[in-house]
Coordinates of C-alpha atoms in Angstrom, one line a residue:
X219 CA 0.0 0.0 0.0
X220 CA 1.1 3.9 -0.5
X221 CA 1.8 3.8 3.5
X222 CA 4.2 0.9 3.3
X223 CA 6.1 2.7 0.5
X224 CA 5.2 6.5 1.2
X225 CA 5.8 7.6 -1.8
X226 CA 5.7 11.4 -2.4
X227 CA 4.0 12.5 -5.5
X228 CA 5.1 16.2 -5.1
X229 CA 8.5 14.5 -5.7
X230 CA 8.0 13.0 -8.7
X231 CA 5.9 15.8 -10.2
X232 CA 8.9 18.1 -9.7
X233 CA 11.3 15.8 -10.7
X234 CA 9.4 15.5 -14.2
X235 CA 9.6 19.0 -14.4
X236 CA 13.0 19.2 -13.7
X237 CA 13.4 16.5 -16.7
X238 CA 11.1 18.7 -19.3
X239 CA 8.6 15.8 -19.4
X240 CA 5.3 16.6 -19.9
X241 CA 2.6 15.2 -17.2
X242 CA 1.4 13.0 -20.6
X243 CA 4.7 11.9 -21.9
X244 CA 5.8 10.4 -18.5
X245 CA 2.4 8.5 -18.5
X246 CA 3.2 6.8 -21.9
X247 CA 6.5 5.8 -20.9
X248 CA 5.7 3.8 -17.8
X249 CA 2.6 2.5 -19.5
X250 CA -0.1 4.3 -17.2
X251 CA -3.1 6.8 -17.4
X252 CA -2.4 10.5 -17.6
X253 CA -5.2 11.4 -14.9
X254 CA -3.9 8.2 -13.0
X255 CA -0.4 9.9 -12.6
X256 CA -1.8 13.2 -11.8
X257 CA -3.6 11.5 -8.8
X258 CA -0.7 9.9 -7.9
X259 CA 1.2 13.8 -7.8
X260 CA -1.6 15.1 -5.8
X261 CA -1.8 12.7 -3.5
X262 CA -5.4 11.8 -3.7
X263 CA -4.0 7.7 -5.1
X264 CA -1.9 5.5 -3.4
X265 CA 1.6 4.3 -5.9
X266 CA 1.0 0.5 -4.2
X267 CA 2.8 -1.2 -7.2
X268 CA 7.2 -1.5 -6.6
X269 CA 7.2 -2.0 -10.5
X270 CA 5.6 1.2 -11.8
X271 CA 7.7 2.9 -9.2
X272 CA 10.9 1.2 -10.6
X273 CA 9.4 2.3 -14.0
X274 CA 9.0 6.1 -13.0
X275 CA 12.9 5.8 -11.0
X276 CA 13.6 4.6 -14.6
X277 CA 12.6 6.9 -16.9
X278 CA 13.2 10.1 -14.4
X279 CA 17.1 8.7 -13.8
X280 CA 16.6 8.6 -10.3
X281 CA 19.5 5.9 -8.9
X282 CA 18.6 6.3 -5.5
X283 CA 14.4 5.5 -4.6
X284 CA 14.8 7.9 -1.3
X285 CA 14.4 11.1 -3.8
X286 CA 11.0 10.0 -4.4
X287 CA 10.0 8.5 -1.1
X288 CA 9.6 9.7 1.9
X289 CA 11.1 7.8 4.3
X290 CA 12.6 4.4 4.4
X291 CA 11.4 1.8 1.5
X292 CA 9.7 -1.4 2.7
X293 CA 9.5 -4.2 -0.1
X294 CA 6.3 -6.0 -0.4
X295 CA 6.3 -9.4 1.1
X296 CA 4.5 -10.8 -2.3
X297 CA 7.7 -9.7 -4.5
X298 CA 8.9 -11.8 -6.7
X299 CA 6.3 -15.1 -6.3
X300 CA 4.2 -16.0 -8.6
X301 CA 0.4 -14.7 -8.6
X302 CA 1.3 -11.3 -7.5
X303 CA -0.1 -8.5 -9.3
X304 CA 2.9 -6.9 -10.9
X305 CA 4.7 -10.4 -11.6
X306 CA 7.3 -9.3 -8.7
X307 CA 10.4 -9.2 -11.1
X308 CA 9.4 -8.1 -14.2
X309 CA 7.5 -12.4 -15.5
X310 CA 11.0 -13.9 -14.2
X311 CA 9.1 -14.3 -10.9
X312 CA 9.6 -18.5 -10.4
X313 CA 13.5 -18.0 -11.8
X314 CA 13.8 -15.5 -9.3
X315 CA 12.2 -17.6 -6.4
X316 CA 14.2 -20.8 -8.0
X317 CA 17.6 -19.1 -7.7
X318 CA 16.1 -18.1 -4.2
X319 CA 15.2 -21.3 -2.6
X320 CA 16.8 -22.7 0.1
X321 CA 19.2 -25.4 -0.4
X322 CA 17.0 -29.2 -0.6
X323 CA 18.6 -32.6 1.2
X324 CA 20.5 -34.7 -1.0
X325 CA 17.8 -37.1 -1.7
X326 CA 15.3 -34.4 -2.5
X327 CA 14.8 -33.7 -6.6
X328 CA 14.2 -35.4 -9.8
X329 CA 17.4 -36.9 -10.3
X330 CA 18.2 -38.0 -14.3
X331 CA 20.8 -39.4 -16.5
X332 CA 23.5 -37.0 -16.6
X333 CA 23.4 -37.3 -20.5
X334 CA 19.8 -36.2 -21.1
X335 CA 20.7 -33.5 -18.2
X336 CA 23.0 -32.2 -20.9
X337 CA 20.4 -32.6 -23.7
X338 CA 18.1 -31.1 -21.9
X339 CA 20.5 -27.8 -21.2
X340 CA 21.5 -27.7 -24.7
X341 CA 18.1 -27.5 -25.7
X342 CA 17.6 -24.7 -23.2
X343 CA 20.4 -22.5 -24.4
X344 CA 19.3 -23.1 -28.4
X345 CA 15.7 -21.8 -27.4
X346 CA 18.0 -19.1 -26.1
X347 CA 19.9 -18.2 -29.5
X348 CA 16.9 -19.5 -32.1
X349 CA 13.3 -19.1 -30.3
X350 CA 11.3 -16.3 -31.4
X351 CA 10.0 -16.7 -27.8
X352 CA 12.7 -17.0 -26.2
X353 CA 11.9 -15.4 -22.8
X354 CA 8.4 -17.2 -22.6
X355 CA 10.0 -20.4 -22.9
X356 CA 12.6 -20.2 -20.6
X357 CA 10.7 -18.4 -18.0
X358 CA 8.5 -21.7 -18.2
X359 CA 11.1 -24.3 -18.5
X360 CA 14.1 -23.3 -16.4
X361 CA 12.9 -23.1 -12.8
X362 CA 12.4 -26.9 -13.5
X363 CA 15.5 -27.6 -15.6
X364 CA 17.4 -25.9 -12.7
X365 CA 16.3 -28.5 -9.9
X366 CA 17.0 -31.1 -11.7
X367 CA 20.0 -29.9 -12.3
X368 CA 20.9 -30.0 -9.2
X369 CA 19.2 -32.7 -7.8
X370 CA 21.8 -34.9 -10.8
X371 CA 24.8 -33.2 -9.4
X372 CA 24.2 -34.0 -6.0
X373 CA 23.4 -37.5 -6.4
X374 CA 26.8 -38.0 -8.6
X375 CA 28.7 -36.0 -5.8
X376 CA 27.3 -38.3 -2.7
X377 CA 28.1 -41.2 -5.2
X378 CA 31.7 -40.0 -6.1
X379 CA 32.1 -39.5 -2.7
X380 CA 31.1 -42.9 -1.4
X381 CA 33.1 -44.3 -4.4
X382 CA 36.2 -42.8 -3.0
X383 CA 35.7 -44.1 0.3
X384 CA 34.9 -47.4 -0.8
X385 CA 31.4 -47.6 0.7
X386 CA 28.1 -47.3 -0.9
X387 CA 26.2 -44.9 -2.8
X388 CA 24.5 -42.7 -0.4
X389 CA 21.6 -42.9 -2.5
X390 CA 19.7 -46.0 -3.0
X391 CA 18.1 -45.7 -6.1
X392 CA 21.3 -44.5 -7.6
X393 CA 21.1 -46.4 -10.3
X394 CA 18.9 -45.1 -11.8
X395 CA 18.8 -41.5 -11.7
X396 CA 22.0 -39.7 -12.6
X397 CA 24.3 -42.7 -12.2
X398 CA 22.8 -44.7 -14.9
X399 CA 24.2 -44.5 -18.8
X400 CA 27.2 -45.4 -20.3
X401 CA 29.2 -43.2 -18.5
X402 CA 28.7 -45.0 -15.3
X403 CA 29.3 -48.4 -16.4
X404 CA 32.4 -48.8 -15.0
X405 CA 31.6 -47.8 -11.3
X406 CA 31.0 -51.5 -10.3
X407 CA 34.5 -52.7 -11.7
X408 CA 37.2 -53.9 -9.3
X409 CA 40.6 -51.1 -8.5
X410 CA 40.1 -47.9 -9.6
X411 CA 38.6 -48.0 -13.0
X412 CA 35.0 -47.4 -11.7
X413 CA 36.2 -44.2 -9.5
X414 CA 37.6 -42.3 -12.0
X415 CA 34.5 -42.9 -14.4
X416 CA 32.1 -41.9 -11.0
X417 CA 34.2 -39.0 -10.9
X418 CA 34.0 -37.8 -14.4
X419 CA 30.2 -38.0 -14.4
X420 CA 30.0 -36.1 -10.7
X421 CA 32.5 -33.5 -13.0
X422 CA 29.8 -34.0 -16.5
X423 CA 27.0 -33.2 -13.2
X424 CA 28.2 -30.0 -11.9
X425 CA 29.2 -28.5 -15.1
X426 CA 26.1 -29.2 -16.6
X427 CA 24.7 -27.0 -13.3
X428 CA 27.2 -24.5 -14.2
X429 CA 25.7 -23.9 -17.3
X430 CA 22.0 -23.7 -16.4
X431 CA 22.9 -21.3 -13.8
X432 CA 25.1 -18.7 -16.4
X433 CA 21.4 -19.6 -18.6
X434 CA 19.7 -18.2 -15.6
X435 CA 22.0 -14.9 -15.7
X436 CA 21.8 -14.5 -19.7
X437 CA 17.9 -14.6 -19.4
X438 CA 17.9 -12.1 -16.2
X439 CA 20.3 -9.9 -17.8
X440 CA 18.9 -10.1 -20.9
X441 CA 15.6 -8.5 -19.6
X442 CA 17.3 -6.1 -16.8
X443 CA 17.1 -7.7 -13.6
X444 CA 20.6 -6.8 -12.7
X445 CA 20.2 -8.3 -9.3
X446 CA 19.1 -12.2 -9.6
X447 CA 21.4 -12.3 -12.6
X448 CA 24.6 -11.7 -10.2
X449 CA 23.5 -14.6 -8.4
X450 CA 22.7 -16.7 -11.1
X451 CA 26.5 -15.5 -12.0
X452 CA 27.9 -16.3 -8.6
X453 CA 26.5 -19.5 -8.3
X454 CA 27.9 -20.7 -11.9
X455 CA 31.8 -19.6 -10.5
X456 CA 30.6 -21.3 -7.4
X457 CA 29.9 -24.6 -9.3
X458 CA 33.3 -24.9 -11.3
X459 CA 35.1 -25.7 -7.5
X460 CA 38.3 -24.3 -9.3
X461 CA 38.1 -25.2 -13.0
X462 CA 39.8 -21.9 -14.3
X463 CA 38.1 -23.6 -17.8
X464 CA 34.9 -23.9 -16.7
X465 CA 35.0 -21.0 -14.5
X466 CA 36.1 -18.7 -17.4
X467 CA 32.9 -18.2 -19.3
X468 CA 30.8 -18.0 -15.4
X469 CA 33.1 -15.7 -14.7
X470 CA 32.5 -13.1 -18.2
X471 CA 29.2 -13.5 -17.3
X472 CA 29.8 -11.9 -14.1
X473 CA 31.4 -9.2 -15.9
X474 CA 28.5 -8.3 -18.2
X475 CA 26.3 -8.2 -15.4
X476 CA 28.9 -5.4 -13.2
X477 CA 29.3 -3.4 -16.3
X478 CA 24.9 -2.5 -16.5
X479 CA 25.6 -2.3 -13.0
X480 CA 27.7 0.7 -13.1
X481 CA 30.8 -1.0 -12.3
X482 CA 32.8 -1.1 -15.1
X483 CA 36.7 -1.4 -13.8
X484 CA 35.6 -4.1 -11.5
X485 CA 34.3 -6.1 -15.0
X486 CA 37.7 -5.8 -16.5
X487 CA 39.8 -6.9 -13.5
X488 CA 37.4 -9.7 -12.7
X489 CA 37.7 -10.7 -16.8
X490 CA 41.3 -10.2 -17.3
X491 CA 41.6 -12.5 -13.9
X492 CA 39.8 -15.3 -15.1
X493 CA 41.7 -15.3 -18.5
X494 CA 45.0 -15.5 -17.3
X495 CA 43.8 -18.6 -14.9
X496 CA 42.2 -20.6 -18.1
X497 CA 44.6 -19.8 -20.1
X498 CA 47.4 -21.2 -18.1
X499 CA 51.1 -21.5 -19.7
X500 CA 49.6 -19.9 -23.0
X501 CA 48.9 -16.3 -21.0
X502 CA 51.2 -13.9 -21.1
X503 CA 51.5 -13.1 -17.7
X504 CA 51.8 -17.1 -16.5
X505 CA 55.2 -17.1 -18.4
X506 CA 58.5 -16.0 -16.7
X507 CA 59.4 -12.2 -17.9
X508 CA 62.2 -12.5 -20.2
X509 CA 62.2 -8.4 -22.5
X510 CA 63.5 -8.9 -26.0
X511 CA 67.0 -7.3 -26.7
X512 CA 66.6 -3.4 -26.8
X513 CA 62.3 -3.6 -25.0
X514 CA 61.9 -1.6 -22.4
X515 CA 59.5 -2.6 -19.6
X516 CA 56.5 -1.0 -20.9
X517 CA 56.7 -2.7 -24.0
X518 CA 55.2 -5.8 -21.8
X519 CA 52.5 -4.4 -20.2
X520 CA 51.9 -7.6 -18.2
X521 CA 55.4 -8.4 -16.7
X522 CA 55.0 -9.5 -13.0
X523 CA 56.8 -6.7 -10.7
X524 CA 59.9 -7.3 -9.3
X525 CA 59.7 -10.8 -6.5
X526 CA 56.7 -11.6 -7.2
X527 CA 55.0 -15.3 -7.9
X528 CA 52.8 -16.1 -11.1
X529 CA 49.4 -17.2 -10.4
X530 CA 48.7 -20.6 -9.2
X531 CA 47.5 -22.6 -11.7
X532 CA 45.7 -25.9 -10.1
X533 CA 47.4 -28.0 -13.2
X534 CA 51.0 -28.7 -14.3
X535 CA 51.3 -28.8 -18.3
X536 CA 53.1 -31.1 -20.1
X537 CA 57.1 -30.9 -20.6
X538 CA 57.7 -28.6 -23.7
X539 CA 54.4 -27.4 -23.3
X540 CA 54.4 -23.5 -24.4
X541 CA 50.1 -23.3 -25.0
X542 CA 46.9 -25.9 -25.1
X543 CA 46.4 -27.9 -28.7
X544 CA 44.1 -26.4 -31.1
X545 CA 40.3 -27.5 -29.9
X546 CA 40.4 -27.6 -26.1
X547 CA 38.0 -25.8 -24.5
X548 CA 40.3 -23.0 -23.3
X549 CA 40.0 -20.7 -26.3
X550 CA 36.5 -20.2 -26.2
X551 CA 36.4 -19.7 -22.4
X552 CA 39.3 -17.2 -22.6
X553 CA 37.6 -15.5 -25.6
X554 CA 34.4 -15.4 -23.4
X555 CA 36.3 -13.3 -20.8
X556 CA 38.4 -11.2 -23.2
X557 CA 35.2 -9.9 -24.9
X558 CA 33.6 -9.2 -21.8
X559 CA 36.9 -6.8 -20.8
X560 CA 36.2 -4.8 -23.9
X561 CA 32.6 -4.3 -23.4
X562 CA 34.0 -3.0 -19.8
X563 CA 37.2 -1.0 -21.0
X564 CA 34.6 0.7 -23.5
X565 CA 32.4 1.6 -20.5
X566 CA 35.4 3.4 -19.2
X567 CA 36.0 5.2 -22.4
X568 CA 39.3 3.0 -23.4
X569 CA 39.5 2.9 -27.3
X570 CA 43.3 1.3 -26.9
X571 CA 42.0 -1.1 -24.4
X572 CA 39.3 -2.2 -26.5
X573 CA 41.1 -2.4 -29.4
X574 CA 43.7 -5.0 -27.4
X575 CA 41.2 -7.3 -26.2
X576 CA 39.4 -7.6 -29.5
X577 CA 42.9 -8.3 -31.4
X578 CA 43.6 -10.7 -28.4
X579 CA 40.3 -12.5 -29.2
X580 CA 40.4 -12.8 -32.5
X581 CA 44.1 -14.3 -32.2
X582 CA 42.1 -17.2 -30.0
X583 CA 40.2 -17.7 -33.2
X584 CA 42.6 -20.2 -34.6
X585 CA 42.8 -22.3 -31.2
X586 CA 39.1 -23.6 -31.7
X587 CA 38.0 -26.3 -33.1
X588 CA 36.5 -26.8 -36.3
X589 CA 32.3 -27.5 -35.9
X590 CA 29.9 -28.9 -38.0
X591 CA 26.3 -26.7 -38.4
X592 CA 25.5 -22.9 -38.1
X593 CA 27.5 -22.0 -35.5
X594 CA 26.9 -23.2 -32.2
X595 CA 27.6 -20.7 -29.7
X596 CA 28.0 -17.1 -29.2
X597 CA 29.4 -15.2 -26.1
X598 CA 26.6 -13.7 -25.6
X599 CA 25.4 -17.5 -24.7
X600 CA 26.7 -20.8 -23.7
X601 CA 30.2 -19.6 -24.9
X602 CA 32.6 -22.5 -25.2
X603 CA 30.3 -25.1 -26.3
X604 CA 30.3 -26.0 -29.3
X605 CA 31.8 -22.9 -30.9
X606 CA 33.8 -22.6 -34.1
X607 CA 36.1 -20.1 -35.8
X608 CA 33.9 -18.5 -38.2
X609 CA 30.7 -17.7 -35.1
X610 CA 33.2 -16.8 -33.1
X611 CA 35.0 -13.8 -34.9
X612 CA 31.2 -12.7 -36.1
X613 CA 31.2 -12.2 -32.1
X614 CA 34.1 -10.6 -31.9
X615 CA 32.5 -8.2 -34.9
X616 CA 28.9 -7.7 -33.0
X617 CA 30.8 -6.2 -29.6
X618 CA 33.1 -4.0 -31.2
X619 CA 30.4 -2.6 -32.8
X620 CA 28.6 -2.7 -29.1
X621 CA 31.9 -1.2 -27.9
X622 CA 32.0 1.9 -30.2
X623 CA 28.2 2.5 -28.9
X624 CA 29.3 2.6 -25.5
X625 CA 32.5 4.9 -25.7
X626 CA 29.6 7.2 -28.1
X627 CA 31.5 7.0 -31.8
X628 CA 28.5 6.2 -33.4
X629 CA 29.3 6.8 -36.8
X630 CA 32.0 4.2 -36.0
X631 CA 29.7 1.7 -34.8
X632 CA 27.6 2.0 -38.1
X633 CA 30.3 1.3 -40.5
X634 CA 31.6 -1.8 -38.0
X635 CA 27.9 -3.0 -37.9
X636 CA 26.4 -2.6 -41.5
X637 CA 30.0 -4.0 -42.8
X638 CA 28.7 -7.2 -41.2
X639 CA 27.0 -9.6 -43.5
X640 CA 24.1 -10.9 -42.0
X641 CA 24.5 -13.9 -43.6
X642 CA 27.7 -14.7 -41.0
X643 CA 24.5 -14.3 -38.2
X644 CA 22.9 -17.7 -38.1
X645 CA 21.0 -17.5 -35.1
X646 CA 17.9 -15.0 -34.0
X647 CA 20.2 -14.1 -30.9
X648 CA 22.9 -12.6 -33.3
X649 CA 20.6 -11.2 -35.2
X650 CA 18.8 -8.8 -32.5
X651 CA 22.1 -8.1 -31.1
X652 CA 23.4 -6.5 -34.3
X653 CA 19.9 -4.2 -35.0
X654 CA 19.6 -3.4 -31.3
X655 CA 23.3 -2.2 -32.1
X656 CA 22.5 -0.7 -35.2
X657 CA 19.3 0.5 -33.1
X658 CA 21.0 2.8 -31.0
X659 CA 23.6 4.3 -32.6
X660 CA 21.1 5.4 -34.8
X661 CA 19.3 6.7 -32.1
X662 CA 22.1 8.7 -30.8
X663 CA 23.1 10.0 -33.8
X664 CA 19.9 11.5 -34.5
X665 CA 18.3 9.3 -36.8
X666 CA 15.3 8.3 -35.5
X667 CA 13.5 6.7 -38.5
X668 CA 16.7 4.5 -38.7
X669 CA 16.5 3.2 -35.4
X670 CA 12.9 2.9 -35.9
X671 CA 13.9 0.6 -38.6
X672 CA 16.2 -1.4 -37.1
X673 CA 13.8 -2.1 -34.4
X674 CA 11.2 -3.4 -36.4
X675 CA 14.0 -5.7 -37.7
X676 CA 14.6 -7.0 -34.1
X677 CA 10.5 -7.5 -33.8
X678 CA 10.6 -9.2 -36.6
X679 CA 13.4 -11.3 -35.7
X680 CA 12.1 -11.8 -31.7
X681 CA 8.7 -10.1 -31.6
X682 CA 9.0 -11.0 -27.5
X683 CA 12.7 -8.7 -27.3
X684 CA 10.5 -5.0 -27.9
X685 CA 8.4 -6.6 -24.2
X686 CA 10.5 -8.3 -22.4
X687 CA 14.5 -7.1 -23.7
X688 CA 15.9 -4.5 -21.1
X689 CA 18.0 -2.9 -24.6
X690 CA 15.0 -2.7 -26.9
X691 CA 12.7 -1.0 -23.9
X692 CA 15.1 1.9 -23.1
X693 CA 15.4 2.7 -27.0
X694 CA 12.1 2.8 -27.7
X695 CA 11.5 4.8 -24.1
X696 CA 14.2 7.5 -26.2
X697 CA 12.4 7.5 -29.4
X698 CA 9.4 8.2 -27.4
X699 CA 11.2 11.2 -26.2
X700 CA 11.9 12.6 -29.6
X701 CA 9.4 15.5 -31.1
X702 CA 9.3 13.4 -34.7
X703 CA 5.6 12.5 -36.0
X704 CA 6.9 10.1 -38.3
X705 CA 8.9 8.3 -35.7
X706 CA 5.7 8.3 -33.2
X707 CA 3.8 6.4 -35.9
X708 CA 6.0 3.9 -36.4
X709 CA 6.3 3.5 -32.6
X710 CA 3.0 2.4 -32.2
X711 CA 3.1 0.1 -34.9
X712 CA 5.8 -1.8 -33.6
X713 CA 4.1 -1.9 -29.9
X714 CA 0.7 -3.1 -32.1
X715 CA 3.1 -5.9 -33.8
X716 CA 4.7 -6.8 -30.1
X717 CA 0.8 -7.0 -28.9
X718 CA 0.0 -9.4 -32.0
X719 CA 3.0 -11.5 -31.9
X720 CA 4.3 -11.9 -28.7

């Protein structure tokens, strides 16, 4: 109710003000009455709904809520589970509450075969690049694709864990859930044949967690709920137990998430980290500092300082060994995080930074392993799985344009953008990356038809991204802004084509 949030109206009538918005044009951005919002300023209605006041914060560019309450904010108990009014967090309610849950008992969940547990989450992350509703799907499917998740990895860690200590599986039926298949045909067999394949499939388990949980942060993200998508981040690092590998592409997801939250220099440490760890003997600053005849120290930016240790790395390569062979999984991951620094050094307005990363990720390009198909990752997604040379420098294309939108040389990021073929973007997810790019620096080079345009290509592509995309709302709430007839016509044709097809 308007006394658990006391929310002043007088506050955010002169905050409009002080924004130039009209009492109308504030109501069509967050989607409500205009003689409903001038109640609200007056005082005479209660604002009892957290979402439309996140929506007025929103559009007003009001960080802190205190400026338009007064006194201290109390959250609804009903937030975020299902069947309240407002949907809590934005439809991502039951993720939310999944991600939120407390921890079940070891025999608790509906434990499967770890290799349909992988099916199943590759099916999830392709409804991610290639479903025109994407965010409908997921929303549906992952709260329950989650605990199962981990319902399998716990039942292979109590078995891997009995296994090793020569006792028996903790859970009696065992045999059939996660610890059934091929994989775990050798558990019965005498010495330690039947460990070692146990342990694999606990390993197979847990990263398959790992990956629903980065799916859970892609999805959150994806829509702009900053908040649950950290944890869904955290928990994925959390997973890996020390796999700089498998932590890598967990840990760029981190990244993406710090970097909408405002926290840009944090991204790229974090990034730059996590690369150097999964990258091993083959990273620069892993290797003993030895300057070329005639270098001076700055010429190798990442020399270790005088006495000091390289990182640990929890695995010892093989003698001779100078980098990993061509197709382990190390080139996507450290791609993952090196593209995820340049979307964070162009946050901080560092054009040579940028430029390094990208010409360090598209060196990786030749370390990964030929694919069959389309292309089956991106780094947007389950980077690392899957992905080949080609998908992965059209990746490397999509963020520098991203990058040159960011650091606000918009005439750059057209040229990078439309000198993309879209025939090189084979799934729906690359595809409303690069006219959401094209989108707004359009839009903020004051070409508002254009960007009009290019949003009706991402509706096309994703009707469900113009609803439910964090990106595609905040352009469309700047179009909306602009005094241009011809614009305002065609944004109401794309919100009737998002009604129709969504």
């Amino acid at each position: 109710m308007a006394g658990d949030y006391l929310v002043d109206g007088a506050r955010i009538m002169a905050m409009r003000r002080a924004r130039g918005l009209s009492r109308r044009v504030l109501a069509d951005l967050v989607g409500c009455s205009e003689e409903w919002l001038r109640l609200v300023e007056k005082g005479v209605r209660p604002l009892d709904r957290l979402s439309t006041l996140m929506r007025i914060a929103g559009v007003l560019r009001v960080e802190d809520l205190s400026e338009l309450v007064d006194g201290p904010v109390a959250l609804p108990a009903a937030a975020g589970v299902p069947g309240h009014p407002d949907g809590g967090f934005g439809g991502s309610a039951d993720m939310v509450l999944a991600l939120l849950l407390p921890r079940r008992p070891a025999d608790d969940g509906p434990v499967e075969d770890v290799h349909r547990v992988r099916r199943r989450v590759s099916a999830a992350w392709e409804v991610w690049r290639r479903s025109p509703r994407r965010y409908t799907e997921l929303r549906r499917d992952l709260p329950g694709l989650l605990l199962t998740a981990q319902a399998t990895a716990r039942a292979a860690h109590a078995e891997d864990a009995a296994s090793s200590a020569g006792g028996a599986p903790k859970r009696e039926a065992a045999s059939e859930g996660a610890l059934s298949g091929r994989a775990f045909s050798g558990r019965a067999a005498s010495g330690g044949a039947g460990t070692v394949a146990v342990r694999e499939v606990a390993g197979m388990a847990a990263a398959e967690l790992g990956r629903v949980y980065r799916l859970f942060a892609t999805v959150l993200r994806g829509s702009g709920e900053y908040a649950p998508a950290l944890l869904a981040a955290d928990r994925a690092v959390s997973v890996a137990r020390g796999d700089p590998v498998a932590a890598a592409p967990a840990w760029a997801e981190t990244a993406e998430v710090l970097v909408l939250l405002g926290r840009p220099a944090d991204a790229r440490r974090v990034c730059l980290t996590a690369a150097d760890l999964a990258a091993g003997p083959a990273s620069p600053r892993n290797r003993p500092y030895a300057p070329e005849a005639g270098a001076t120290p700055r010429s190798r930016p990442y020399a270790p300082e005088a006495g000091a240790t390289p990182p640990r790395r929890p695995y010892a390569p093989e003698a001779g060994a100078t980098s990993h062979p061509r197709g382990t999984p190390y080139a996507a991951a450290v791609g993952a995080c090196l593209l995820a620094a340049a979307l964070a050094a162009a946050a901080e307005h560092d054009l040579l930074g940028v430029e390094e990363l990208l010409n360090r990720a598209r060196g990786l390009a030749a370390r990964l392993p030929e694919t069959d198909g389309d292309g089956g990752g991106d780094g947007d997604g389950d980077a690392g799985d899957g992905e080949d040379p080609d998908d992965f420098l059209v990746e490397v294309d999509l963020r520098a344009a991203a990058a040159a939108v960011r650091m606000g040389r918009h005439r750059q990021a057209l040229r990078l953008a439309e000198s993309l073929d879209p025939a090189r973007l084979t799934t729906r997810d690359q595809r409303v990356r690069h006219f959401l790019t094209l989108a707004a620096a359009h839009a903020r080079d004051r070409a508002p038809r254009a960007a009009a345009a290019m949003l009706r290509k991402v509706a096309e592509s994703c009707p469900e991204e113009l609803k439910h995309g964090a990106q595609a709302v905040r352009l469309l709430a700047e179009l909306r802004l602009l005094d241009c007839a011809t614009t305002q016509v065609e944004l109401r044709e794309l919100r009737e084509l998002t009604r129709l097809t969504a």
